[in-house]
Amino acid sequence: MARWRILVSVAVATLTAAAMGATASPAAAAPTGSDDFGAPTTNVVGGTRAAQGEFPFMVRLSMGCGGALYSSKLVLTAAHCVNGTGTNTSITATLGVVDLNSSSKITVKSNYVYRAPGYNGNGKDWALIRLASPVTTLATLPIATNSTYDTGTFTIAGWGAATEGGGQQRYMLKASVPFVSDSTCNSSAMYGGEVIPTDEICAGYAAGGTDTCQGDSGGPMFRTGANGALVQVGIVSWGDGCARRNKPGVYTQVSYFSSAIASAAASLGG
Ligand code: 4AZ
C-alpha cells in the first residue's frame, strides 16, 4: 500500500524508481485502457492538456511538486513536499505557463517555507512557500473557508505522471473527478479507515482511470464557488498508486485548515 506522501518528501527524481519498485504489484488494477502493446493509454492520469492561461494560479515547484498561488508572494502546497519550517532559498517556483519549457515562464526563488505545525506524515498536509519577489501578474486561487464546496465535481491539474510509474509532464494536464464521501472512501473496499475524515477529502471514480499521480502532490483541487469563481478545496496529498479501481485520490481538506492557513499567511507578510 503506497502512501506516496511519505515517499515524495525527498528528491522526486531519484525516488521515483524506488517508489515504483515499492508499490508495483501484480494485483494493481490497470488503468482504463491499453494500446496494442498492452501499455496503459489513460493519461494528471486520464487528463487532457490545459490551455495557456486557463489556470493562472498553477505553480510547478522544483522539488517535483505542484502548488497554487495563494497571494502574490505565497504558494500553497503540501507539507510532504517540503522539509520543514524556516528560511529556504533553494526552491524555484515556475509560474504563468502550461509548457514548462516556454520562454514566457516566470521563475522565482523561495525565501521561506512554513510547514503545517504538528505535521508528521499523517494528515496536516499543507505548507506555504514564500517567494523572494511577488508575482503580481497572475490571478491567485482563493481557498475554501467553509465546507460548502467540499462536494460535487472537482478539477485537478498538474505536471505529474500521466500514468502510474510514468514520467513527469512538460505540459500541464487537467481532469475532472467526483467527490467521494469519507464513509465511502474509508469503506473496506477503498481505504479501510486510513483516511482522516476531518483532514482529508477523497475524489475519483470507483472504476479508476482519472486521478492525480506522482509529481502532482501539493497542487490544488478546485471547483466553481461563489459567483462562478474558482475556489480551492483540496491539496494533492496521497493515494494508493494512481487511478486504480477503488483507490480515489486523497486530498488535504482545505476548508478544515483555512483559518490556520490564513493565520500563517498573515505571519509571513500575506
Ligand atoms: C504523488 O506521489 C501522488 N493518486 C499524488 C497523488 C496520488 C498518488 C501519488 C493520488 O505525488
XYZ file of N, CA and C and ligand atoms in Angstrom:
821
model
N 0.860 -1.202 0.000
C 0.000 0.000 0.000
C 0.880 1.231 0.000
N 0.705 2.018 -0.957
C 1.588 3.173 -1.134
C 0.986 4.431 -0.555
N 1.604 4.925 0.489
C 1.235 6.256 0.968
C 2.307 7.157 0.407
N 2.043 7.645 -0.789
C 3.045 8.333 -1.580
C 3.621 9.551 -0.912
N 2.847 10.158 -0.022
C 3.352 11.388 0.581
C 4.613 11.132 1.379
N 4.784 9.945 1.878
C 5.999 9.629 2.611
C 7.169 9.507 1.628
N 6.876 8.943 0.482
C 7.932 8.679 -0.481
C 8.421 9.922 -1.195
N 7.550 10.904 -1.401
C 7.961 12.046 -2.198
C 8.529 13.187 -1.380
N 8.775 12.964 -0.097
C 9.254 14.077 0.712
C 10.732 14.385 0.465
N 11.380 13.594 -0.296
C 12.754 13.876 -0.694
C 12.767 14.064 -2.224
N 13.932 14.176 -2.811
C 14.024 14.465 -4.251
C 13.220 13.457 -5.073
N 12.288 14.002 -5.815
C 11.361 13.152 -6.554
C 12.066 12.333 -7.625
N 12.978 12.965 -8.339
C 13.584 12.274 -9.476
C 14.285 10.987 -9.049
N 15.015 11.063 -7.973
C 15.767 9.891 -7.559
C 14.883 8.870 -6.867
N 13.764 9.345 -6.349
C 12.933 8.418 -5.600
C 11.909 7.697 -6.442
N 11.684 8.211 -7.639
C 10.605 7.650 -8.437
C 10.779 6.153 -8.652
N 11.976 5.769 -9.014
C 12.201 4.355 -9.287
C 11.980 3.510 -8.039
N 12.486 4.010 -6.918
C 12.314 3.276 -5.670
C 10.837 3.184 -5.302
N 10.142 4.300 -5.520
C 8.727 4.305 -5.171
C 7.980 3.284 -6.014
N 8.324 3.227 -7.270
C 7.644 2.289 -8.141
C 7.940 0.852 -7.736
N 9.195 0.628 -7.411
C 9.555 -0.718 -7.004
C 8.802 -1.153 -5.762
N 8.598 -0.170 -4.876
C 7.943 -0.491 -3.618
C 6.443 -0.676 -3.787
N 5.903 -0.139 -4.873
C 4.446 -0.104 -4.950
C 3.886 -0.970 -6.077
N 4.699 -1.302 -7.051
C 4.174 -2.090 -8.161
C 3.729 -3.446 -7.618
N 2.596 -3.869 -8.032
C 2.131 -5.162 -7.565
C 1.278 -5.789 -8.649
N 1.344 -7.076 -8.804
C 0.578 -7.731 -9.853
C -0.919 -7.495 -9.678
N -1.311 -7.236 -8.427
C -2.731 -7.054 -8.159
C -3.212 -5.663 -8.527
N -2.259 -4.774 -8.859
C -2.655 -3.402 -9.159
C -3.575 -3.393 -10.376
N -4.701 -2.727 -10.206
C -5.635 -2.644 -11.326
C -5.023 -1.826 -12.448
N -5.184 -2.258 -13.657
C -4.702 -1.497 -14.793
C -5.575 -0.267 -14.979
N -5.002 0.800 -15.519
C -5.834 1.929 -15.895
C -6.881 1.505 -16.947
N -7.684 2.442 -17.392
C -8.893 2.068 -18.126
C -8.670 1.511 -19.525
N -7.516 1.714 -20.110
C -7.346 1.220 -21.473
C -5.938 0.752 -21.703
N -5.688 0.192 -22.852
C -4.322 -0.163 -23.180
C -4.157 -0.074 -24.679
N -2.922 0.178 -25.091
C -2.671 0.239 -26.521
C -2.367 -1.161 -27.042
N -1.931 -1.245 -28.282
C -1.718 -2.555 -28.907
C -0.619 -3.350 -28.232
N 0.231 -2.659 -27.488
C 1.337 -3.335 -26.819
C 1.031 -3.590 -25.350
N -0.195 -3.275 -24.941
C -0.580 -3.512 -23.561
C -0.248 -2.374 -22.628
N 0.327 -1.286 -23.143
C 0.657 -0.146 -22.294
C -0.615 0.660 -22.008
N -0.712 1.189 -20.803
C -1.908 1.967 -20.487
C -2.010 3.208 -21.378
N -3.179 3.503 -21.846
C -3.370 4.700 -22.654
C -3.971 5.845 -21.859
N -4.481 5.529 -20.680
C -5.027 6.619 -19.872
C -3.904 7.568 -19.461
N -4.149 8.667 -19.636
C -3.201 9.664 -19.179
C -4.049 10.714 -18.544
N -1.513 14.654 -14.352
C -2.730 14.049 -14.133
C -2.945 12.907 -15.024
N -3.439 11.611 -14.686
C -3.902 10.373 -15.332
C -5.338 10.585 -15.836
N -5.582 10.254 -17.058
C -6.928 10.410 -17.618
C -7.252 11.842 -17.993
N -6.233 12.668 -18.125
C -6.475 14.092 -18.345
C -6.265 14.528 -19.778
N -6.451 15.823 -19.966
C -6.176 16.461 -21.251
C -5.354 17.711 -20.961
N -4.760 18.281 -21.988
C -3.921 19.459 -21.777
C -4.755 20.678 -21.375
N -4.257 21.391 -20.383
C -4.865 22.674 -20.014
C -4.444 23.711 -21.048
N -5.321 24.667 -21.280
C -4.989 25.763 -22.199
C -4.117 26.796 -21.492
N -3.243 27.430 -22.248
C -2.430 28.515 -21.684
C -3.358 29.563 -21.055
N -3.126 29.878 -19.789
C -3.920 30.885 -19.103
C -5.188 30.377 -18.452
N -5.493 29.109 -18.665
C -6.748 28.569 -18.115
C -6.729 28.534 -16.581
N -5.619 28.128 -16.019
C -5.484 28.052 -14.560
C -4.229 28.832 -14.156
N -4.339 30.159 -14.149
C -3.149 31.018 -14.000
C -2.443 30.869 -12.662
N -3.145 30.310 -11.694
C -2.601 30.173 -10.342
C -1.744 28.931 -10.173
N -1.662 28.092 -11.197
C -0.912 26.831 -11.060
C 0.592 27.092 -10.984
N 1.241 26.398 -10.064
C 2.677 26.567 -9.837
C 3.354 25.198 -9.918
N 4.489 25.164 -10.581
C 5.341 23.970 -10.566
C 6.534 24.274 -9.667
N 6.830 23.381 -8.743
C 7.915 23.594 -7.795
C 9.086 22.679 -8.130
N 10.295 23.182 -7.902
C 11.492 22.489 -8.381
C 11.766 21.156 -7.704
N 11.138 20.903 -6.544
C 11.365 19.579 -5.941
C 10.466 18.525 -6.591
N 9.673 18.954 -7.559
C 8.826 17.998 -8.269
C 7.409 17.933 -7.745
N 6.927 19.053 -7.220
C 5.564 19.139 -6.714
C 4.809 20.244 -7.435
N 3.516 20.286 -7.184
C 2.682 21.387 -7.643
C 2.377 22.327 -6.493
N 1.692 23.402 -6.816
C 1.261 24.360 -5.819
C 0.255 25.293 -6.451
N -0.308 26.165 -5.623
C -1.246 27.167 -6.123
C -0.868 28.519 -5.553
N -0.971 29.538 -6.387
C -0.652 30.890 -5.943
C -1.773 31.370 -5.017
N -1.422 31.517 -3.740
C -2.389 31.900 -2.699
C -2.470 33.424 -2.590
N -1.323 34.053 -2.762
C -1.237 35.517 -2.795
C -0.032 35.829 -3.670
N 0.254 37.080 -3.892
C 1.348 37.402 -4.819
C 2.694 36.847 -4.340
N 2.822 36.613 -3.032
C 4.114 36.125 -2.520
C 4.051 34.737 -1.906
N 2.899 34.094 -1.899
C 2.778 32.806 -1.208
C 2.186 31.726 -2.113
N 2.813 30.560 -2.048
C 2.334 29.382 -2.777
C 1.873 28.350 -1.754
N 0.651 27.883 -1.912
C 0.121 26.823 -1.042
C 0.441 25.476 -1.675
N 1.078 24.605 -0.898
C 1.465 23.285 -1.397
C 1.246 22.264 -0.280
N 1.804 21.093 -0.443
C 1.659 20.033 0.558
C 2.837 20.055 1.525
N 2.576 19.736 2.781
C 3.655 19.639 3.774
C 4.679 18.589 3.341
N 4.206 17.517 2.713
C 5.142 16.434 2.370
C 6.068 16.811 1.216
N 5.834 17.988 0.617
C 6.721 18.479 -0.449
C 7.891 19.294 0.092
N 7.862 19.629 1.365
C 8.903 20.491 1.948
C 9.539 19.795 3.147
N 10.673 20.340 3.576
C 11.435 19.672 4.640
C 11.145 20.197 6.041
N 10.516 21.350 6.152
C 10.245 21.900 7.478
C 10.067 23.401 7.370
N 9.909 24.028 8.524
C 9.701 25.483 8.588
C 11.033 26.198 8.753
N 11.200 27.277 8.005
C 12.394 28.102 8.175
C 12.837 28.740 6.872
N 13.899 29.472 6.949
C 14.471 30.094 5.756
C 14.814 29.016 4.742
N 14.420 29.261 3.497
C 14.699 28.276 2.446
C 14.781 29.025 1.118
N 15.980 29.092 0.568
C 16.164 29.814 -0.697
C 16.429 28.846 -1.855
N 16.123 27.577 -1.633
C 16.531 26.562 -2.621
C 15.420 26.118 -3.562
N 14.193 26.573 -3.328
C 13.083 26.123 -4.170
C 12.876 27.133 -5.299
N 12.703 26.632 -6.507
C 12.319 27.503 -7.621
C 10.874 27.232 -7.982
N 10.078 28.283 -8.047
C 8.689 28.183 -8.493
C 8.627 28.643 -9.947
N 7.921 27.856 -10.765
C 7.697 28.226 -12.164
C 6.216 28.511 -12.330
N 5.914 29.654 -12.905
C 4.524 30.107 -12.988
C 4.219 30.685 -14.375
N 2.934 30.775 -14.657
C 2.470 31.531 -15.821
C 2.472 30.796 -17.131
N 2.803 29.502 -17.102
C 2.855 28.744 -18.356
C 2.288 27.336 -18.170
N 1.700 26.806 -19.212
C 1.358 25.384 -19.197
C 2.550 24.556 -19.657
N 3.405 25.157 -20.488
C 4.594 24.480 -21.029
C 5.797 24.887 -20.188
N 6.335 23.938 -19.445
C 7.452 24.248 -18.545
C 8.708 24.665 -19.309
N 8.748 24.402 -20.603
C 9.903 24.810 -21.408
C 9.687 26.154 -22.099
N 8.552 26.758 -21.861
C 8.240 28.014 -22.543
C 9.181 29.129 -22.116
N 9.588 29.949 -23.069
C 10.441 31.100 -22.748
C 9.647 32.181 -22.020
N 8.320 32.054 -21.981
C 7.492 33.042 -21.267
C 7.348 32.732 -19.787
N 7.931 31.642 -19.338
C 7.702 31.251 -17.940
C 8.282 32.277 -16.972
N 7.639 32.370 -15.811
C 8.134 33.195 -14.717
C 8.779 32.238 -13.716
N 10.003 32.496 -13.325
C 10.635 31.676 -12.289
C 11.044 32.575 -11.129
N 10.717 32.122 -9.937
C 11.007 32.889 -8.726
C 11.531 31.925 -7.666
N 12.540 32.357 -6.947
C 13.066 31.554 -5.844
C 12.222 31.732 -4.575
N 12.297 30.758 -3.726
C 11.677 30.865 -2.403
C 12.599 31.652 -1.470
N 12.017 32.178 -0.400
C 12.891 32.664 0.674
C 12.498 32.136 2.059
N 11.346 31.470 2.132
C 10.919 30.919 3.435
C 9.885 29.832 3.191
N 9.903 28.818 4.038
C 8.892 27.761 3.996
C 8.227 27.654 5.362
N 6.908 27.562 5.342
C 6.142 27.327 6.575
C 5.410 26.000 6.411
N 5.798 25.015 7.181
C 5.123 23.713 7.120
C 4.099 23.629 8.252
N 2.974 23.006 7.966
C 1.903 22.906 8.963
C 2.458 22.421 10.287
N 2.148 23.138 11.377
C 2.640 22.716 12.689
C 2.090 21.337 13.047
N 2.923 20.501 13.601
C 2.498 19.166 14.005
C 2.508 18.158 12.875
N 2.934 18.575 11.668
C 2.960 17.623 10.545
C 3.897 16.457 10.862
N 3.380 15.249 10.714
C 4.222 14.073 10.980
C 4.015 12.988 9.934
N 3.495 13.377 8.768
C 3.279 12.411 7.707
C 1.884 11.829 7.693
N 1.077 12.211 8.652
C -0.285 11.675 8.733
C -1.246 12.853 8.907
N -1.877 13.283 7.816
C -2.739 14.462 7.865
C -1.930 15.752 7.909
N -2.633 16.867 8.121
C -1.997 18.197 8.198
C -1.045 18.427 7.017
N -1.460 17.989 5.846
C -0.538 18.011 4.702
C -0.676 19.315 3.914
N -0.226 20.404 4.527
C -0.214 21.699 3.839
C 1.004 22.497 4.268
N 1.429 23.382 3.392
C 2.578 24.249 3.660
C 2.467 25.482 2.772
N 3.105 26.554 3.214
C 3.192 27.781 2.415
C 4.654 28.040 2.076
N 4.889 28.385 0.832
C 6.233 28.765 0.385
C 6.190 30.251 0.047
N 7.067 31.021 0.658
C 7.107 32.455 0.345
C 8.109 32.711 -0.776
N 7.671 33.485 -1.741
C 8.502 33.809 -2.903
C 9.384 35.016 -2.592
N 10.580 35.007 -3.174
C 11.542 36.083 -2.909
C 11.081 37.402 -3.518
N 10.290 37.320 -4.582
C 9.698 38.555 -5.119
C 8.266 38.252 -5.531
N 7.362 39.208 -5.386
C 5.952 38.934 -5.639
C 5.659 38.755 -7.126
N 4.672 37.919 -7.391
C 4.181 37.739 -8.762
C 2.806 38.391 -8.809
N 2.743 39.526 -9.444
C 1.504 40.319 -9.399
C 0.720 40.235 -10.704
N 1.253 39.487 -11.667
C 0.610 39.446 -12.990
C -0.301 38.243 -13.159
N -0.403 37.400 -12.144
C -1.207 36.182 -12.264
C -2.304 36.157 -11.210
N -3.459 35.643 -11.580
C -4.565 35.521 -10.626
C -4.216 34.494 -9.558
N -4.655 34.764 -8.358
C -4.479 33.823 -7.251
C -5.707 32.910 -7.173
N -5.584 31.843 -6.375
C -6.709 30.913 -6.180
C -7.173 31.023 -4.732
N -8.345 31.575 -4.477
C -8.831 31.667 -3.101
C -9.117 30.280 -2.532
N -8.918 30.118 -1.255
C -9.203 28.832 -0.610
C -10.614 28.818 -0.028
N -11.167 27.631 0.049
C -12.485 27.462 0.669
C -12.374 27.748 2.156
N -13.283 28.553 2.670
C -13.236 28.899 4.096
C -14.314 28.171 4.893
N -15.141 27.405 4.207
C -16.097 26.521 4.888
C -16.362 25.345 3.964
N -17.172 24.398 4.422
C -17.309 23.134 3.693
C -18.345 23.167 2.563
N -18.886 24.341 2.260
C -19.939 24.450 1.237
C -19.550 23.769 -0.074
N -18.312 23.944 -0.476
C -17.894 23.450 -1.795
C -17.144 22.123 -1.721
N -17.174 21.475 -0.563
C -16.476 20.198 -0.384
C -17.330 19.032 -0.885
N -17.855 19.181 -2.066
C -18.710 18.161 -2.679
C -18.832 18.501 -4.158
N -19.391 17.607 -4.933
C -19.597 17.908 -6.350
C -18.472 17.398 -7.229
N -18.198 18.152 -8.274
C -17.164 17.766 -9.238
C -15.995 18.732 -9.123
N -14.813 18.177 -9.076
C -13.600 18.973 -8.866
C -12.699 18.909 -10.096
N -11.878 19.939 -10.240
C -10.820 19.919 -11.249
C -9.488 19.660 -10.569
N -8.698 18.796 -11.181
C -7.324 18.545 -10.738
C -6.402 18.903 -11.908
N -5.197 19.336 -11.598
C -4.279 19.747 -12.661
C -2.844 19.640 -12.163
N -1.933 19.447 -13.085
C -0.524 19.405 -12.701
C 0.352 18.841 -13.803
N 1.638 18.753 -13.466
C 2.652 18.254 -14.400
C 3.177 16.888 -13.955
N 2.421 16.225 -13.078
C 2.841 14.913 -12.597
C 2.646 13.831 -13.651
N 2.945 12.633 -13.237
C 2.907 11.490 -14.159
C 1.516 11.297 -14.753
N 1.475 10.940 -16.012
C 0.216 10.700 -16.711
C -0.193 9.231 -16.652
N 0.671 8.415 -16.128
C 0.352 7.014 -15.834
C 1.126 6.642 -14.579
N 0.630 5.704 -13.829
C 1.344 5.273 -12.624
C 2.719 4.761 -13.025
N 3.748 5.358 -12.459
C 5.105 4.964 -12.808
C 5.679 5.715 -13.999
N 4.854 6.585 -14.602
C 5.322 7.304 -15.787
C 6.133 8.542 -15.442
N 6.615 9.229 -16.462
C 7.461 10.403 -16.279
C 6.654 11.662 -16.001
N 7.361 12.656 -15.507
C 6.758 13.973 -15.295
C 6.449 14.591 -16.655
N 5.486 15.505 -16.664
C 4.976 16.056 -17.907
C 5.537 17.447 -18.209
N 5.769 17.716 -19.479
C 6.160 19.070 -19.896
C 4.945 20.007 -19.916
N 3.823 19.505 -20.329
C 2.616 20.315 -20.453
C 1.633 19.980 -19.329
N 1.036 20.993 -18.740
C 0.061 20.788 -17.675
C -1.144 20.005 -18.176
N -1.507 18.989 -17.406
C -2.720 18.219 -17.701
C -3.797 18.565 -16.681
N -5.030 18.390 -17.081
C -6.174 18.655 -16.202
C -7.188 17.538 -16.362
N -8.023 17.378 -15.342
C -9.093 16.373 -15.411
C -10.157 16.745 -14.385
N -11.305 16.104 -14.501
C -12.389 16.284 -13.536
C -12.593 14.984 -12.781
N -12.834 15.133 -11.474
C -13.083 13.955 -10.631
C -14.227 14.245 -9.664
N -15.068 13.255 -9.410
C -16.175 13.461 -8.478
C -15.747 13.266 -7.021
N -16.429 13.996 -6.154
C -16.293 13.844 -4.698
C -16.615 12.409 -4.285
N -15.862 11.902 -3.325
C -16.154 10.601 -2.698
C -16.275 10.865 -1.196
N -17.378 10.453 -0.627
C -17.611 10.743 0.800
C -16.583 10.043 1.678
N -16.388 10.573 2.877
C -15.466 9.950 3.832
C -15.883 8.505 4.113
N -17.196 8.269 4.248
C -17.630 6.900 4.587
C -17.341 5.930 3.444
N -17.577 6.383 2.204
C -17.266 5.515 1.059
C -15.759 5.316 0.936
N -15.012 6.425 1.075
C -13.559 6.362 0.889
C -12.900 5.498 1.968
N -13.507 5.476 3.137
C -12.951 4.694 4.241
C -13.545 3.291 4.338
N -14.414 2.942 3.400
C -15.010 1.603 3.433
C -13.931 0.543 3.169
N -14.244 -0.689 3.493
C -13.245 -1.752 3.322
C -12.858 -1.927 1.858
N -13.758 -1.582 0.941
C -13.424 -1.716 -0.484
C -12.398 -0.681 -0.925
N -12.331 0.432 -0.186
C -11.407 1.502 -0.569
C -10.263 1.582 0.431
N -10.249 2.593 1.329
C -9.076 2.766 2.184
C -9.217 2.199 3.591
N -10.337 1.566 3.882
C -10.455 0.819 5.134
C -10.037 1.589 6.378
N -10.431 2.861 6.460
C -10.174 3.632 7.678
C -8.896 4.440 7.659
N -8.142 4.398 6.588
C -6.870 5.134 6.539
C -7.035 6.637 6.330
N -8.186 7.037 5.811
C -8.405 8.453 5.525
C -8.838 9.159 6.814
N -8.256 10.313 7.084
C -8.622 11.102 8.266
C -9.795 12.001 7.872
N -10.995 11.702 8.358
C -12.172 12.411 7.853
C -12.110 13.929 7.994
N -11.622 14.437 9.097
C -11.590 15.894 9.258
C -10.570 16.536 8.332
N -9.430 15.921 8.181
C -8.281 16.490 7.478
C -8.329 16.307 5.973
N -9.009 15.263 5.510
C -8.819 14.805 4.134
C -10.142 14.645 3.408
N -10.076 14.837 2.090
C -11.242 14.706 1.223
C -10.829 13.857 0.018
N -11.656 12.898 -0.341
C -11.338 11.979 -1.438
C -12.071 12.377 -2.712
N -11.462 12.071 -3.840
C -12.105 12.333 -5.127
C -11.585 11.346 -6.162
N -12.503 10.869 -6.988
C -12.117 9.936 -8.049
C -13.281 9.031 -8.383
N -13.081 8.201 -9.383
C -14.098 7.247 -9.818
C -13.806 5.887 -9.202
N -14.856 5.192 -8.764
C -14.652 3.837 -8.243
C -13.968 2.963 -9.295
N -14.259 3.201 -10.539
C -13.660 2.403 -11.621
C -12.219 2.791 -11.906
N -11.764 3.911 -11.325
C -10.401 4.373 -11.600
C -10.330 5.114 -12.932
N -9.103 5.263 -13.427
C -8.929 5.838 -14.757
C -8.571 7.309 -14.798
N -8.985 8.070 -13.801
C -8.693 9.508 -13.765
C -8.235 9.862 -12.369
N -7.084 10.546 -12.249
C -6.527 10.768 -10.914
C -5.316 11.694 -10.999
N -4.940 12.225 -9.858
C -3.620 12.818 -9.726
C -2.605 11.696 -9.547
N -1.327 12.045 -9.732
C -0.302 10.999 -9.669
C 1.002 11.611 -9.178
N 2.026 10.827 -9.138
C 3.314 11.241 -8.587
C 3.796 12.526 -9.286
N 4.086 13.544 -8.485
C 4.501 14.831 -9.032
C 3.381 15.861 -9.079
N 2.152 15.417 -8.895
C 1.030 16.362 -8.765
C 0.881 16.834 -7.328
N 1.510 16.156 -6.409
C 1.421 16.488 -4.988
C 1.611 17.969 -4.744
N 0.813 18.499 -3.838
C 0.923 19.906 -3.489
C 0.061 20.808 -4.351
N -0.324 20.319 -5.510
C -1.164 21.111 -6.401
C -2.591 21.189 -5.892
N -3.344 22.109 -6.432
C -4.705 22.319 -5.944
C -5.733 21.399 -6.601
N -6.778 21.099 -5.842
C -8.028 20.568 -6.391
C -9.054 21.675 -6.158
N -9.809 22.014 -7.197
C -10.662 23.194 -7.107
C -11.962 22.993 -7.867
N -12.893 23.909 -7.650
C -14.190 23.852 -8.328
C -14.762 25.264 -8.396
N -15.880 25.356 -9.025
C -16.556 26.640 -9.082
C -17.204 26.919 -7.734
N -16.997 28.116 -7.224
C -17.583 28.525 -5.957
C -18.551 29.669 -6.163
N -18.548 30.579 -5.216
C -19.481 31.709 -5.274
C -19.220 32.559 -6.518
N -20.286 33.008 -7.133
C -20.220 33.917 -8.291
C -19.399 33.351 -9.446
N -19.332 32.023 -9.520
C -18.641 31.405 -10.649
C -17.127 31.408 -10.545
N -16.586 31.954 -9.455
C -15.127 31.999 -9.306
C -14.607 30.650 -8.794
N -13.403 30.299 -9.206
C -12.805 29.043 -8.739
C -12.380 29.175 -7.283
N -12.501 28.075 -6.554
C -12.122 28.048 -5.135
C -11.378 26.738 -4.874
N -10.316 26.817 -4.083
C -9.513 25.620 -3.794
C -10.124 24.839 -2.645
N -10.417 23.574 -2.897
C -10.979 22.714 -1.848
C -9.987 21.650 -1.381
N -8.954 21.383 -2.180
C -8.035 20.309 -1.809
C -6.602 20.604 -2.194
N -5.694 19.859 -1.589
C -4.275 19.851 -1.947
C -3.918 18.398 -2.209
N -3.315 18.120 -3.352
C -2.964 16.743 -3.693
C -2.063 16.168 -2.605
N -2.494 15.067 -1.994
C -1.760 14.551 -0.841
C -1.248 13.126 -1.053
N -2.136 12.168 -1.273
C -1.666 10.785 -1.395
C -2.744 9.911 -2.040
N -2.396 8.678 -2.228
C -3.311 7.689 -2.769
C -2.562 6.384 -2.921
N -3.298 5.337 -3.160
C -2.663 4.037 -3.419
C -2.454 3.949 -4.914
N -1.235 4.238 -5.346
C -0.960 4.285 -6.773
C -1.715 5.418 -7.433
N -2.016 5.269 -8.687
C -2.702 6.321 -9.443
C -3.803 5.710 -10.296
N -4.995 6.264 -10.116
C -6.129 5.910 -10.986
C -6.527 4.440 -10.892
N -6.163 3.804 -9.790
C -6.566 2.403 -9.621
C -8.042 2.320 -9.225
N -8.646 1.238 -9.585
C -10.023 0.968 -9.186
C -10.138 1.007 -7.658
N -11.186 1.682 -7.164
C -11.472 1.763 -5.730
C -10.369 2.440 -4.911
N -9.521 3.217 -5.575
C -8.478 3.963 -4.854
C -8.504 5.417 -5.290
N -9.510 6.169 -4.813
C -9.582 7.593 -5.169
C -8.348 8.338 -4.683
N -8.093 9.490 -5.267
C -7.052 10.351 -4.743
C -7.485 10.914 -3.395
N -6.510 11.131 -2.517
C -6.802 11.702 -1.200
C -6.133 13.084 -1.132
N -6.922 14.061 -0.737
C -6.526 15.466 -0.766
C -6.649 16.074 0.623
N -5.768 16.983 0.946
C -5.933 17.767 2.170
C -7.233 18.558 2.050
N -8.056 18.510 3.086
C -9.336 19.239 3.066
C -9.081 20.685 3.479
N -8.943 21.529 2.480
C -8.504 22.912 2.703
C -9.423 23.668 3.651
N -10.718 23.433 3.563
C -11.643 24.202 4.413
C -11.340 23.968 5.898
N -10.926 22.758 6.236
C -10.638 22.435 7.638
C -9.457 23.248 8.170
N -8.536 23.573 7.275
C -7.316 24.289 7.670
C -7.338 25.761 7.281
N -8.456 26.246 6.791
C -8.452 27.596 6.198
C -8.033 28.673 7.188
N -8.467 28.564 8.431
C -8.071 29.589 9.412
C -6.581 29.507 9.710
N -6.084 28.294 9.854
C -4.655 28.112 10.130
C -3.811 28.601 8.951
N -4.290 28.348 7.740
C -3.553 28.808 6.547
C -3.556 30.335 6.497
N -4.702 30.928 6.769
C -4.798 32.400 6.727
C -3.901 33.028 7.801
N -3.874 32.437 8.981
C -3.019 32.970 10.053
C -1.549 32.862 9.679
N -1.190 31.724 9.136
C 0.196 31.515 8.730
C 0.568 32.510 7.633
N -0.331 32.688 6.690
C -0.079 33.627 5.588
C 0.150 35.033 6.135
N -0.675 35.417 7.077
C -0.524 36.750 7.668
C 0.829 36.875 8.369
N 1.233 35.808 9.043
C 2.506 35.845 9.766
C 3.691 35.920 8.795
N 3.474 35.483 7.555
C 4.533 35.515 6.549
C 4.503 36.821 5.750
N 3.604 37.703 6.111
C 3.537 39.002 5.439
C 2.452 39.043 4.368
N 1.558 38.041 4.421
C 0.440 37.997 3.448
C 0.865 37.378 2.164
C 2.326 11.746 -5.576
O 3.194 10.934 -5.334
C 0.933 11.262 -5.664
N -3.351 9.055 -6.917
C -0.071 12.179 -5.726
C -1.382 11.751 -5.809
C -1.663 10.406 -5.816
C -0.656 9.486 -5.774
C 0.648 9.911 -5.692
C -3.092 10.005 -5.900
O 2.609 12.935 -5.749
